[in-house]
mmCIF file of C-alpha atoms in Angstrom:
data_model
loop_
_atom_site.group_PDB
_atom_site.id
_atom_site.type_symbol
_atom_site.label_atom_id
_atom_site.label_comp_id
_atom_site.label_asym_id
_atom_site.label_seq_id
_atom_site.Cartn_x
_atom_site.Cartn_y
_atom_site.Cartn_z
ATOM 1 C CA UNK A 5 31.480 -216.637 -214.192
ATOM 2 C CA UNK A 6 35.122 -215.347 -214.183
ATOM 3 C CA UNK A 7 37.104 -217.806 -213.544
ATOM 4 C CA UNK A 8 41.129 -218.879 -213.191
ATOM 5 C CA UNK A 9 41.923 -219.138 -216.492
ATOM 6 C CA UNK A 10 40.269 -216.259 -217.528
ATOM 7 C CA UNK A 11 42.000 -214.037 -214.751
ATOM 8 C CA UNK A 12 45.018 -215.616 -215.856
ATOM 9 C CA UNK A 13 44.688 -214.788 -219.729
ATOM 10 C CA UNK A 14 43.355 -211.180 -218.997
ATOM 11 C CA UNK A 15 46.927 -210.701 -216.579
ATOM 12 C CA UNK A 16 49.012 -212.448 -219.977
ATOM 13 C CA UNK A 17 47.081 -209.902 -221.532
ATOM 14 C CA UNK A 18 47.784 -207.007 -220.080
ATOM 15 C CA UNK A 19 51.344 -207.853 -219.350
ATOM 16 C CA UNK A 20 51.728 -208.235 -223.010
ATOM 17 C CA UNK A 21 50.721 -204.904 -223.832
ATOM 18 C CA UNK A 22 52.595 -203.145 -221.233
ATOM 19 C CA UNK A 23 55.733 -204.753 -223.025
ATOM 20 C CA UNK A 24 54.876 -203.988 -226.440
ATOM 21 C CA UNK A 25 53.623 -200.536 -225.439
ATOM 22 C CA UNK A 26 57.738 -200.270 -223.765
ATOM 23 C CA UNK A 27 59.321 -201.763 -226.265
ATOM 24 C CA UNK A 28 57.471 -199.279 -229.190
ATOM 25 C CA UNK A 29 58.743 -196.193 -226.190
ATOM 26 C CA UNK A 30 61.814 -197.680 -225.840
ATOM 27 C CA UNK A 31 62.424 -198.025 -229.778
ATOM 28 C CA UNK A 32 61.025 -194.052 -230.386
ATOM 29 C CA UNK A 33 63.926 -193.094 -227.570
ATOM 30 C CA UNK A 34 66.694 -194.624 -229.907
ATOM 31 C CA UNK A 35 65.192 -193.406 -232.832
ATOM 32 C CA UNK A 36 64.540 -190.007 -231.085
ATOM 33 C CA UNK A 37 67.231 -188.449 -233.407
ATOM 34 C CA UNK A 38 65.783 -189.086 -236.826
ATOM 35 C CA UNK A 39 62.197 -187.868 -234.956
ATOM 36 C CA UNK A 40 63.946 -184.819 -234.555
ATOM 37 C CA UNK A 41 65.638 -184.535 -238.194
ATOM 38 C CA UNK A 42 61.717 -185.538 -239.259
ATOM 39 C CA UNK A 43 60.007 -183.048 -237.554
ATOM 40 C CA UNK A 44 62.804 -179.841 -238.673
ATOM 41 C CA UNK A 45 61.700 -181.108 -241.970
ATOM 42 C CA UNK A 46 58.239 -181.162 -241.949
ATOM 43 C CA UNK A 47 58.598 -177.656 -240.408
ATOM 44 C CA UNK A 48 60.978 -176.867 -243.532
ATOM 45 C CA UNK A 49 58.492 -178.463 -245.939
ATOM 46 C CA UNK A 50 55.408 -176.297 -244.471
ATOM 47 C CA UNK A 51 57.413 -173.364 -244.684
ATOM 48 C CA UNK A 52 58.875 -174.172 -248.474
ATOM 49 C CA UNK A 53 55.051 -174.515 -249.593
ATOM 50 C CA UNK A 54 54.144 -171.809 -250.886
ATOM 51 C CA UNK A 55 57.136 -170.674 -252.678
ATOM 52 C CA UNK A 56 56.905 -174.454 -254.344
ATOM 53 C CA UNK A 57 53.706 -173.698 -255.363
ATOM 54 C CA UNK A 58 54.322 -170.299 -256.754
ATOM 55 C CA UNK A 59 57.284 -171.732 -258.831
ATOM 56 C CA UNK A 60 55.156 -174.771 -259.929
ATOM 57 C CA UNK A 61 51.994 -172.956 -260.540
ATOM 58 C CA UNK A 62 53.180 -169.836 -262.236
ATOM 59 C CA UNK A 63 56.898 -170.669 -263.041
ATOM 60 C CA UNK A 64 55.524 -174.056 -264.137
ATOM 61 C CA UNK A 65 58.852 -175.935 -262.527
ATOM 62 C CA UNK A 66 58.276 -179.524 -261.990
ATOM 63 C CA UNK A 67 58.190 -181.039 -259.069
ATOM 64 C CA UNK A 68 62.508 -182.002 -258.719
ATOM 65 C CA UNK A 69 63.616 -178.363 -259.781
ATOM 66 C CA UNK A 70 60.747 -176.597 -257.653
ATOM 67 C CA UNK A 71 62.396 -178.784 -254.508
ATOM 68 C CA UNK A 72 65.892 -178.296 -255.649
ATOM 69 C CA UNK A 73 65.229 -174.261 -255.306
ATOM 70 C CA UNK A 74 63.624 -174.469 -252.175
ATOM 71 C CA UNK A 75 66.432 -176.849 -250.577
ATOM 72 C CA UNK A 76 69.069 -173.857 -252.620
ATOM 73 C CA UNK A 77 67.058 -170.831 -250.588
ATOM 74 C CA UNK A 78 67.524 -172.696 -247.492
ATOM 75 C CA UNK A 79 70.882 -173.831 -247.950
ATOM 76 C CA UNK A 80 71.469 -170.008 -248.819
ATOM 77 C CA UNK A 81 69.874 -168.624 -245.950
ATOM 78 C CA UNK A 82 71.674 -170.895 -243.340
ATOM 79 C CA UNK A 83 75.195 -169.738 -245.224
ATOM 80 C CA UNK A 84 74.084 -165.575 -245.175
ATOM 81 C CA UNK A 85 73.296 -166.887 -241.786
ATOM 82 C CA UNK A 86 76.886 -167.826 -240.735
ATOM 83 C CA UNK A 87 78.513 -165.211 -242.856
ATOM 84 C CA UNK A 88 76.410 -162.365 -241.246
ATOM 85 C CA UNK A 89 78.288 -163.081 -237.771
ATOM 86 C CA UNK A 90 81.560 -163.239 -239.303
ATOM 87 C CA UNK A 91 81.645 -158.950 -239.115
ATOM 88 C CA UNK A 92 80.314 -158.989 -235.961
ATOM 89 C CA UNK A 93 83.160 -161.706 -234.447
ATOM 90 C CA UNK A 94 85.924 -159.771 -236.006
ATOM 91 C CA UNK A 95 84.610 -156.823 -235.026
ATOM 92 C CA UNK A 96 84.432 -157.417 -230.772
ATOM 93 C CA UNK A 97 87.477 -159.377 -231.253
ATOM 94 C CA UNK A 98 89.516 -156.371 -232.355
ATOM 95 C CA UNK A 99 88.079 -154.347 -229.526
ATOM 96 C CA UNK A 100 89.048 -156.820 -226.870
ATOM 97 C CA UNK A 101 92.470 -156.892 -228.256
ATOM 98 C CA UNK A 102 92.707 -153.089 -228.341
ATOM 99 C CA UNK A 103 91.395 -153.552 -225.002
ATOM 100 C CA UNK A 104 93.712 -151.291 -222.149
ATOM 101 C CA UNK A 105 93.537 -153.485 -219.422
ATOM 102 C CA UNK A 106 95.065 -151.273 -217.250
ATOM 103 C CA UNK A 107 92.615 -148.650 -217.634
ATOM 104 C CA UNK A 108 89.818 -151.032 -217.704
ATOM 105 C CA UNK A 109 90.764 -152.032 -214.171
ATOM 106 C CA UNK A 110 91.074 -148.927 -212.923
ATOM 107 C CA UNK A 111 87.533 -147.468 -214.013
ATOM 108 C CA UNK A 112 86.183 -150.828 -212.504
ATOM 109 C CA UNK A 113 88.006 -150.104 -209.523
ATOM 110 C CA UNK A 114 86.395 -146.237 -209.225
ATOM 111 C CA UNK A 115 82.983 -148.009 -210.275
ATOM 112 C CA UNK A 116 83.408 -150.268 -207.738
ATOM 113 C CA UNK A 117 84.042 -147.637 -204.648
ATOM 114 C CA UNK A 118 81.237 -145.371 -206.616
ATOM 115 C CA UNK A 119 78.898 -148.265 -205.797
ATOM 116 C CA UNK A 120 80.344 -148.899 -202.281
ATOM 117 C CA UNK A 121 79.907 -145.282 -200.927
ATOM 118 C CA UNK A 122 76.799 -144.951 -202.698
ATOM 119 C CA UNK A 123 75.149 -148.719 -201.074
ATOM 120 C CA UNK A 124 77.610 -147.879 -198.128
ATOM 121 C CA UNK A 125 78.828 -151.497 -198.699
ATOM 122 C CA UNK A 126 81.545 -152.900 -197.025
ATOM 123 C CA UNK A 127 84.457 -153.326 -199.299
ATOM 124 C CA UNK A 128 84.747 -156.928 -200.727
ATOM 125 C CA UNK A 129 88.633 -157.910 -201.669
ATOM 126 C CA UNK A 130 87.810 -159.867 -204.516
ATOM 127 C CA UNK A 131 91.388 -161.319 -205.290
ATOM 128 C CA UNK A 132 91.887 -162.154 -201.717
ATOM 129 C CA UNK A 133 88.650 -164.302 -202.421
ATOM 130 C CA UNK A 134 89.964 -165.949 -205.039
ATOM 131 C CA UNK A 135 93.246 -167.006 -203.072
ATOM 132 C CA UNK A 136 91.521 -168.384 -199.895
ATOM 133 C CA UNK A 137 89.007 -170.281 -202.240
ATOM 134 C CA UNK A 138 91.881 -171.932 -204.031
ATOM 135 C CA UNK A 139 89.751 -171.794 -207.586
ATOM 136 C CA UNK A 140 93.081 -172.004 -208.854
ATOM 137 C CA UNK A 141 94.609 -175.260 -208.122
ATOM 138 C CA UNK A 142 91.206 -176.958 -208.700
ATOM 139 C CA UNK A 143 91.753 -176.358 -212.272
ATOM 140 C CA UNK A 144 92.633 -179.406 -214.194
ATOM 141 C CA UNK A 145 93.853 -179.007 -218.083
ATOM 142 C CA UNK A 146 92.065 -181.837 -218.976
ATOM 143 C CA UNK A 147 88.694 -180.014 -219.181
ATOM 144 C CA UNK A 148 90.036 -177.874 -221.793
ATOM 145 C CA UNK A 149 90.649 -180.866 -224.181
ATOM 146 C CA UNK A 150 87.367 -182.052 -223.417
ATOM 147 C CA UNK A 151 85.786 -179.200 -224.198
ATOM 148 C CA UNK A 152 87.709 -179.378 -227.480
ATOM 149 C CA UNK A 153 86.857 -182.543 -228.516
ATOM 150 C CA UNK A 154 83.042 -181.801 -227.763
ATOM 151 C CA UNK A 155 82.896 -179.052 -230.029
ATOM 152 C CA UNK A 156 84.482 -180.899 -232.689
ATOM 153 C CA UNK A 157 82.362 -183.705 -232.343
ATOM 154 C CA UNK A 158 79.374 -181.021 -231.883
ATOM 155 C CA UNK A 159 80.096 -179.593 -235.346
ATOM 156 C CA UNK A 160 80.500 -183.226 -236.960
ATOM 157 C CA UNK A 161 77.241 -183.898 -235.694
ATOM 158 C CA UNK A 162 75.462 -180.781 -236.919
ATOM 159 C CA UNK A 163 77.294 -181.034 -240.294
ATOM 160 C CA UNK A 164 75.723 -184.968 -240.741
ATOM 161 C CA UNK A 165 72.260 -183.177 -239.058
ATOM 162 C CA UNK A 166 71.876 -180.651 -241.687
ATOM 163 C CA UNK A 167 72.709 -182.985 -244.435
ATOM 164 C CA UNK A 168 70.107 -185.768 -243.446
ATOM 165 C CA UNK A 169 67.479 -182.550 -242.814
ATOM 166 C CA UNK A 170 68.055 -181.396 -246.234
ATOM 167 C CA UNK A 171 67.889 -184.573 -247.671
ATOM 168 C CA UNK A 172 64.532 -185.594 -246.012
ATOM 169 C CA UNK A 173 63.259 -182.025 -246.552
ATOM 170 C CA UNK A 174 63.933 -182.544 -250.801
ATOM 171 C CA UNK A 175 62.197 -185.676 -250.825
ATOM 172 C CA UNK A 176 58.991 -184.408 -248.968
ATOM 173 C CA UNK A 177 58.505 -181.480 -251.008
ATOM 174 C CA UNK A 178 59.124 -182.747 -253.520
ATOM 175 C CA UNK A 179 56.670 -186.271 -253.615
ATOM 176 C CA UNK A 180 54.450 -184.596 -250.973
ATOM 177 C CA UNK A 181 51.512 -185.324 -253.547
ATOM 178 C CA UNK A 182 52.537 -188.925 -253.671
ATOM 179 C CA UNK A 183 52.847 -189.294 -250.010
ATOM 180 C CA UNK A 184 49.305 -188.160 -249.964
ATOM 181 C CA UNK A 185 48.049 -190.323 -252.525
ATOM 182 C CA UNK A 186 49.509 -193.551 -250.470
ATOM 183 C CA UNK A 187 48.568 -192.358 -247.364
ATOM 184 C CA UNK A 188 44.958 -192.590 -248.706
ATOM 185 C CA UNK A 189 45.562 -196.302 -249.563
ATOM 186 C CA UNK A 190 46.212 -197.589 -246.332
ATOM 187 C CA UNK A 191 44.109 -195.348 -244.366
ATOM 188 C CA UNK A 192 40.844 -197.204 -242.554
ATOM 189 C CA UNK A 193 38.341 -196.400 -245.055
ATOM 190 C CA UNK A 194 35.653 -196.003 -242.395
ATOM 191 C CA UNK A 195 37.828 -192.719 -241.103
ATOM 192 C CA UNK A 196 39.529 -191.888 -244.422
ATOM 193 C CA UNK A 197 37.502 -188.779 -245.188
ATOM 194 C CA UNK A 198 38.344 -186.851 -241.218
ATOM 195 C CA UNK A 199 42.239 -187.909 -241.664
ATOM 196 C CA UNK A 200 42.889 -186.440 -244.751
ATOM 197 C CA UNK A 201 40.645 -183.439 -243.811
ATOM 198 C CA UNK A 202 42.504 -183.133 -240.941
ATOM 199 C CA UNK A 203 46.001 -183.352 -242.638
ATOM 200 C CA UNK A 204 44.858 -180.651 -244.962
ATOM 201 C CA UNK A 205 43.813 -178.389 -242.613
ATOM 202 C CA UNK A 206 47.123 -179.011 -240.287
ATOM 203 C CA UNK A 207 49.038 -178.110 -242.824
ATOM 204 C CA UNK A 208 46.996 -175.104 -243.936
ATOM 205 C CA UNK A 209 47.080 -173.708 -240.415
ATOM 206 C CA UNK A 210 50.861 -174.690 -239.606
ATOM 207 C CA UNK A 211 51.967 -173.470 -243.009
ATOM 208 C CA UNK A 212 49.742 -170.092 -242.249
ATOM 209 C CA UNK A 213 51.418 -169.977 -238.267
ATOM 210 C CA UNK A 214 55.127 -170.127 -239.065
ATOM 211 C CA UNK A 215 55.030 -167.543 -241.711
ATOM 212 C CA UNK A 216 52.991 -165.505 -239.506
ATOM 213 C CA UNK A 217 56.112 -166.534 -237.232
ATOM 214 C CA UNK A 218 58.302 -164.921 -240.144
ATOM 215 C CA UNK A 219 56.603 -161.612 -240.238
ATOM 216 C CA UNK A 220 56.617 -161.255 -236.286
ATOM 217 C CA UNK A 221 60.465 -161.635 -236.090
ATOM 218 C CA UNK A 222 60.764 -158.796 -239.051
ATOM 219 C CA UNK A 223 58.523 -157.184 -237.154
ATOM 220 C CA UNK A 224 61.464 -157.610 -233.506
ATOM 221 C CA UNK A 225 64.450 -157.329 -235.887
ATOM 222 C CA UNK A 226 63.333 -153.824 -237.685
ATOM 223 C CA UNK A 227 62.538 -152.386 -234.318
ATOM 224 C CA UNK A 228 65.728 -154.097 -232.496
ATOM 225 C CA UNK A 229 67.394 -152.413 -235.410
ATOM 226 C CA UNK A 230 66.280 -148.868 -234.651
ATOM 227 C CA UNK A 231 67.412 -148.787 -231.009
ATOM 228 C CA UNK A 232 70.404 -150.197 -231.846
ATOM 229 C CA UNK A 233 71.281 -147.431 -234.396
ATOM 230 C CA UNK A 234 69.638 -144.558 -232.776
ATOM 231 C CA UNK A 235 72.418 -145.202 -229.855
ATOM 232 C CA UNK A 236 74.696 -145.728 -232.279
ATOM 233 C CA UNK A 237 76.094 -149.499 -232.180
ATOM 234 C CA UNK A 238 78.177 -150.656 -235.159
ATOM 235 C CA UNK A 239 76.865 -154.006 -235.472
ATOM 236 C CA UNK A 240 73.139 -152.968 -235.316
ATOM 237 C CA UNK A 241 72.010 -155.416 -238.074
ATOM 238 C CA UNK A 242 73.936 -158.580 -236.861
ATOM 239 C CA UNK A 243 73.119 -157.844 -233.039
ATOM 240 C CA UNK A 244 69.122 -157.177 -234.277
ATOM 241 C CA UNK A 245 69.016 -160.215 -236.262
ATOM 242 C CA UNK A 246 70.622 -162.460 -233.662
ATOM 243 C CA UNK A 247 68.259 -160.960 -230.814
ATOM 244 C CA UNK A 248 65.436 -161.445 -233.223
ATOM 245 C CA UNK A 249 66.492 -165.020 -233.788
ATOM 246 C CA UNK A 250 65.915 -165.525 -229.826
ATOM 247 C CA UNK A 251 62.693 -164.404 -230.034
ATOM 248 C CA UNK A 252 61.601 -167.624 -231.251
ATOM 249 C CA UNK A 253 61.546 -169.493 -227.875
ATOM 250 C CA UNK A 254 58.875 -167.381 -226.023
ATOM 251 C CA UNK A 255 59.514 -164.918 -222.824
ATOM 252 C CA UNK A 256 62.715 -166.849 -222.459
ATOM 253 C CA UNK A 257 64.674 -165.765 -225.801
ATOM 254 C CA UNK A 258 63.795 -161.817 -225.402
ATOM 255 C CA UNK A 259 65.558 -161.705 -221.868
ATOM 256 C CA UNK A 260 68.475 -163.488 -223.372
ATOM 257 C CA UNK A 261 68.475 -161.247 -226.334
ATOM 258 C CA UNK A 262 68.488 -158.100 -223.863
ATOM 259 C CA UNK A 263 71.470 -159.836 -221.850
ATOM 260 C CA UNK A 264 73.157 -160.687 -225.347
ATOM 261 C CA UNK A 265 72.220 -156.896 -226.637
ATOM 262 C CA UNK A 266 74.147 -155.272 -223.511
ATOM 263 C CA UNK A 267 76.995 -157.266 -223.389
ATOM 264 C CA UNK A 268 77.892 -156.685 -226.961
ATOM 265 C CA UNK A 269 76.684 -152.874 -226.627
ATOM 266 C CA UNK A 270 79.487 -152.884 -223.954
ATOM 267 C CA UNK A 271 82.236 -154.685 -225.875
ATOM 268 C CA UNK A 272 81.781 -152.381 -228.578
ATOM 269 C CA UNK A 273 82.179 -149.212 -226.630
ATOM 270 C CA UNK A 274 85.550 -150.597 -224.980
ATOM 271 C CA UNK A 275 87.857 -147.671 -224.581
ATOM 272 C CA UNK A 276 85.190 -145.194 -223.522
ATOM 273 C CA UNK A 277 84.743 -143.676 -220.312
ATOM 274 C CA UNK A 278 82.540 -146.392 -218.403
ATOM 275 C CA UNK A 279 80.670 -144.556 -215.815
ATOM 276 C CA UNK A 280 79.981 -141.423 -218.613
ATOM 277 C CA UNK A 281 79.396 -143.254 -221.818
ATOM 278 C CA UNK A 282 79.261 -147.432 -221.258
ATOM 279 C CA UNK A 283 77.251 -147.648 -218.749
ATOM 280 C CA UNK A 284 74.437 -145.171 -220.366
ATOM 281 C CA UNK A 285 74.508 -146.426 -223.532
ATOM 282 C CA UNK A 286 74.194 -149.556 -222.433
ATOM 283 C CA UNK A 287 71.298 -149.493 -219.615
ATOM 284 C CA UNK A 288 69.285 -147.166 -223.139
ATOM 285 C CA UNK A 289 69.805 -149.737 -225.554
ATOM 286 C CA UNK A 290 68.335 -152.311 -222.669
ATOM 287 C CA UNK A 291 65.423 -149.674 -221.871
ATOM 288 C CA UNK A 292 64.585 -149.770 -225.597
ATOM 289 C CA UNK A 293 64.555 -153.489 -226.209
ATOM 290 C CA UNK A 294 62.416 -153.681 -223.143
ATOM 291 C CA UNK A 295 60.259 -151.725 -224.940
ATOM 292 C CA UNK A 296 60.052 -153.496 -228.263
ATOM 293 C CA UNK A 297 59.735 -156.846 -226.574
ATOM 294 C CA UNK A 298 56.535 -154.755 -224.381
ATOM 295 C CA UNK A 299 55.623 -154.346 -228.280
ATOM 296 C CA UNK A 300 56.137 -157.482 -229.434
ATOM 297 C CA UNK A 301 54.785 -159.675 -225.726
ATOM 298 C CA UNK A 302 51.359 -157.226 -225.902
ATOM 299 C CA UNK A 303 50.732 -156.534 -230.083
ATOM 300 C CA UNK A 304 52.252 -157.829 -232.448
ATOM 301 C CA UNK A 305 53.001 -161.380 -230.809
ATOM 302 C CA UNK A 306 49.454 -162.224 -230.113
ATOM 303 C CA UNK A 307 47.741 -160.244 -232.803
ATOM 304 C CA UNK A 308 50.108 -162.335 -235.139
ATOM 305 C CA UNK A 309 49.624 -165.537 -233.507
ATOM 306 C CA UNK A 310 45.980 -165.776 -233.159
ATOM 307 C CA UNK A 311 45.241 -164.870 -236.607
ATOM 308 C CA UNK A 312 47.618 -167.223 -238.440
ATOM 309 C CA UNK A 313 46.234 -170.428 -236.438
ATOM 310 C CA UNK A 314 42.489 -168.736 -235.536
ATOM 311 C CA UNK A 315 42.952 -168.675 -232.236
ATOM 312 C CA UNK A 316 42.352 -166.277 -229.210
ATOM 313 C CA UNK A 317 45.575 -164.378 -227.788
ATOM 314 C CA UNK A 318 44.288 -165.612 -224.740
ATOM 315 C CA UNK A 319 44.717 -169.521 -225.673
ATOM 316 C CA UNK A 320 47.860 -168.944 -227.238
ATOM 317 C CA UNK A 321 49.347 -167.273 -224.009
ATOM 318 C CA UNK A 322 47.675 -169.503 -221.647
ATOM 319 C CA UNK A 323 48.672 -172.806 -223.625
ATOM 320 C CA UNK A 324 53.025 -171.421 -224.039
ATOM 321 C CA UNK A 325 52.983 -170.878 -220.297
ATOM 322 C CA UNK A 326 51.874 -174.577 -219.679
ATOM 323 C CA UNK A 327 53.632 -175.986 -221.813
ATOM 324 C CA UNK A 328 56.637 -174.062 -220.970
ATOM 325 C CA UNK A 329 56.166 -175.221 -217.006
ATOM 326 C CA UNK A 330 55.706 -178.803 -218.111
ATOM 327 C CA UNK A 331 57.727 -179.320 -220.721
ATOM 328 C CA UNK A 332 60.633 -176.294 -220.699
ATOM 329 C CA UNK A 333 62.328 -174.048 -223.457
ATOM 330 C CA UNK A 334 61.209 -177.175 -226.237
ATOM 331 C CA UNK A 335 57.335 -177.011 -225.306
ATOM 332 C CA UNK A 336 57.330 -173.180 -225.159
ATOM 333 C CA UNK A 337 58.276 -173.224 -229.240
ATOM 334 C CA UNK A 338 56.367 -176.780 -230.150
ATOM 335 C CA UNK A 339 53.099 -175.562 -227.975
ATOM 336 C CA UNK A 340 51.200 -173.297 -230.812
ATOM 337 C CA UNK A 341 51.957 -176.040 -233.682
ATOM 338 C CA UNK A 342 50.925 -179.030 -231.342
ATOM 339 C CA UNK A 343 47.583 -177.249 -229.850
ATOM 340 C CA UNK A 344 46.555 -176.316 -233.567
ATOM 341 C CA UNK A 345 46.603 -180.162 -234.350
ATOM 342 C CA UNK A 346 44.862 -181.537 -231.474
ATOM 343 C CA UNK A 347 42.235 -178.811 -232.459
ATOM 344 C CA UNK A 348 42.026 -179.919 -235.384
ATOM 345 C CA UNK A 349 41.837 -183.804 -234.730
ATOM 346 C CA UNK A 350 39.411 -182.722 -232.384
ATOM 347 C CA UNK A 351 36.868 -180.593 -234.429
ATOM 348 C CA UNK A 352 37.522 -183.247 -237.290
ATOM 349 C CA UNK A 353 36.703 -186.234 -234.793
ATOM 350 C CA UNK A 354 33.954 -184.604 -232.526
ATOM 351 C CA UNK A 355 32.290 -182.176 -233.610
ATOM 352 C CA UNK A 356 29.263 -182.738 -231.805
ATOM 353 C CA UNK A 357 31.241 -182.411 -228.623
ATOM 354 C CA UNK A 358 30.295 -179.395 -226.644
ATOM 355 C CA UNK A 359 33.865 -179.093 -225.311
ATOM 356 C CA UNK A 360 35.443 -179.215 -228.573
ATOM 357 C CA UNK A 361 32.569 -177.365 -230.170
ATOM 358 C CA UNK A 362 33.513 -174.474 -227.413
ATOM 359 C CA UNK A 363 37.372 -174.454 -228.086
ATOM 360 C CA UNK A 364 36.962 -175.017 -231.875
ATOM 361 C CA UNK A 365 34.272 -172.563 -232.971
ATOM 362 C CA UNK A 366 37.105 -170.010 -234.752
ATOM 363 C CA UNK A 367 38.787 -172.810 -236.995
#
C-alpha cells in the first residue's frame, strides 16, 4: 500500500537527485576549460603513441625522455607552424603597400560598369550610400581599444592554454601504463574485464583514425599545392598548408579554404590587370580546389575514414551531418572519435544485442 510517507520520501528522493545531478552539470560548466585542455591532450597522447613506442621499443628510451621528445616534436611543429606564415604575412603585406590605389579604383570602376551593361543593372552610387547611411558617425573609437585588449588577453590565454596542454600531455604519455594499472584497481570487478577491453580498443581505433586524419590532409595539402603552383601563386606551400589545415572541420573548412585560397590568390596578383589576369587566375585556382575537395569529399575522405575506425563511408557521412546540425562546427570534428567509442562500449557491453550486433559487425 503506497502511502504518505512513502510518496513523500520517493518526491525527497527524486528532488535530491535532480540537485546533485545540477550541481555535478553545473560544476563540469566551470570546469569546462580544463575538459577542454584534457581532451586536446588525450588527442595529443593518441597521436604521440606510436612514435613513443617506436623510441621505447627500438630506441629503448625510458619512459621521461620518450615523453620529453614527443612534447619537443609538438612543441616544434606548433613553432614551424607559426614561422611558416611569417613569409606569407610579409609577403601580402608588401603587395598591399605597393598597392596603386588609384588604379585599383579605376579597374573596379570599369569592372563595375562591365557588370552593369552586361546584368543591365541600374547603377548603384555606392559612396552616396555610405553618406545617407551615416556608417560614419556611428563609429565610436572605443571599439578599437576593445578589440585590442581582447586580442591581448586572447593571446595570454592561449599562451597559459598551450602550457597546461603540454604539461598534461607529458604526464599522460608518459605514466599512461600507470594510469592503466590504477584504473584497474578501482574498477567494479564484476565489469573490469569489458572496461579495459574497451579502453584498449578506443585507443587502438582513435590512435588508428587521427593518423588516418594525418595522411588525408597530406593527401588535400599535396594536391592544394599543385593548383596553386600550376597557376603560379608565390605562397603555394603556406596557402596549401593553411587550406589543408581547414579541412579538418568537415564540408565547412574546404569552403572557407576556397574563400581563403581566392582572396590571397588576388592579393598576390595586385598590380595586374583585373579583368585580364586577377579575375582568371583567381576563379582557376577556385575551379581546381573545387576539384580536389570533389577528391577529397568522394575518395580519399571516406576511403580514409572508414578504414582507420572500420566503419562504412556511409556511417561516417551520415553520423558528421547530424552531428554537425545538432551540435555545429565542434560536433562535425568530435563526431567520428565519439561514434567509434559508443561502438565500442556498445559491442563490449551488448553483444548479444541485435542492434549493436548490426552496427558493430566490422569492429
Amino acid at each position: 500500500m503506497i502511502t504518505s510517507k512513502i510518496i513523500s520520501n520517493g518526491i525527497l528522493r527524486a528532488l535530491t537527485t535532480i540537485l546533485i545531478i545540477g550541481a555535478v552539470l553545473y560544476f563540469l560548466y566551470e570546469i569546462q576549460t580544463v575538459i577542454v585542455y584534457l581532451c586536446i591532450s588525450l588527442i595529443l597522447c593518441l597521436i604521440a603513441n606510436p612514435m613513443v613506442q617506436f623510441l621505447k621499443n627500438k630506441l629503448k628510451f625510458g619512459n621521461s625522455l620518450a615523453a620529453t621528445t614527443a612534447i619537443l616534436f609538438f612543441i616544434l611543429m606548433m613553432v614551424g607552424f607559426i614561422f611558416l606564415f611569417v613569409p606569407l604575412i610579409i609577403s601580402q603585406a608588401n603587395n598591399l603597400a605597393l598597392l596603386d590605389s588609384n588604379q585599383l579604383q579605376l579597374q573596379f570602376i570599369e569592372t563595375e560598369r562591365s557588370i552593369e551593361t552586361y546584368f543591365n543593372i541600374k547603377h548603384v552610387d555606392i559612396d552616396q550610400m555610405l553618406k545617407e547611411s551615416k556608417i560614419t558617425s556611428m563609429f565610436n573609437f572605443s571599439y578599437f581599444t576593445r578589440f585590442i585588449n581582447s586580442i591581448l588577453g586572447f593571446v595570454a590565454d592561449m599562451g597559459m592554454g598551450l602550457v597546461s596542454v603540454f604539461f598534461i600531455t607529458f604526464f599522460f604519455v608518459k605514466d599512461q601504463d600507470d594510469f592503466k594499472a590504477k584504473a584497474r584497481k578501482i574498477l567494479p570487478d564484476n565489469n573490469e574485464d569489458k572496461i579495459i577491453n574497451s579502453i584498449t580498443k578506443i585507443n587502438h581505433f582513435l590512435t588508428r583514425y587521427f593518423i588516418g586524419l594525418l595522411l588525408q590532409l597530406t593527401v588535400v595539402f599535396i594536391l592544394y599545392l599543385i593548383v596553386l603552383i600550376i597557376f603560379g601563386n608565390k605562397n603555394a606551400f603556406v596557402i596549401a598548408f593553411l587550406c589543408a589545415i581547414l579541412n579538418i572541420i568537415p564540408y565547412i573548412g574546404p569552403i572557407i579554404g576556397t574563400i581563403l585560397a581566392g582572396i590571397l590568390t588576388m592579393i598576390s596578383l595586385i598590380g595586374a590587370d583585373f579583368q585580364s589576369e586577377i579575375l582568371p587566375t583567381t576563379i582557376y585556382v577556385i575551379i581546381g580546389f573545387l576539384i580536389v575537395q570533389a577528391i577529397d569529399n568522394n575518395i580519399s575522405q571516406p576511403i580514409i575514414s572508414s578504414k582507420s575506425v572500420n566503419s562504412h563511408p556511409l556511417e561516417i557521412f551520415l553520423i558528421t551531418i547530424i552531428s554537425g546540425i545538432t551540435f555545429g562546427i565542434v560536433g562535425m570534428i568530435i563526431a567520428i572519435p565519439v561514434f567509434t567509442m559508443v561502438k565500442v562500449i556498445l559491442k563490449e557491453f551488448f553483444p548479444d544485442n541485435k542492434i549493436v550486433t548490426v552496427l558493430t559487425e566490422r569492429i
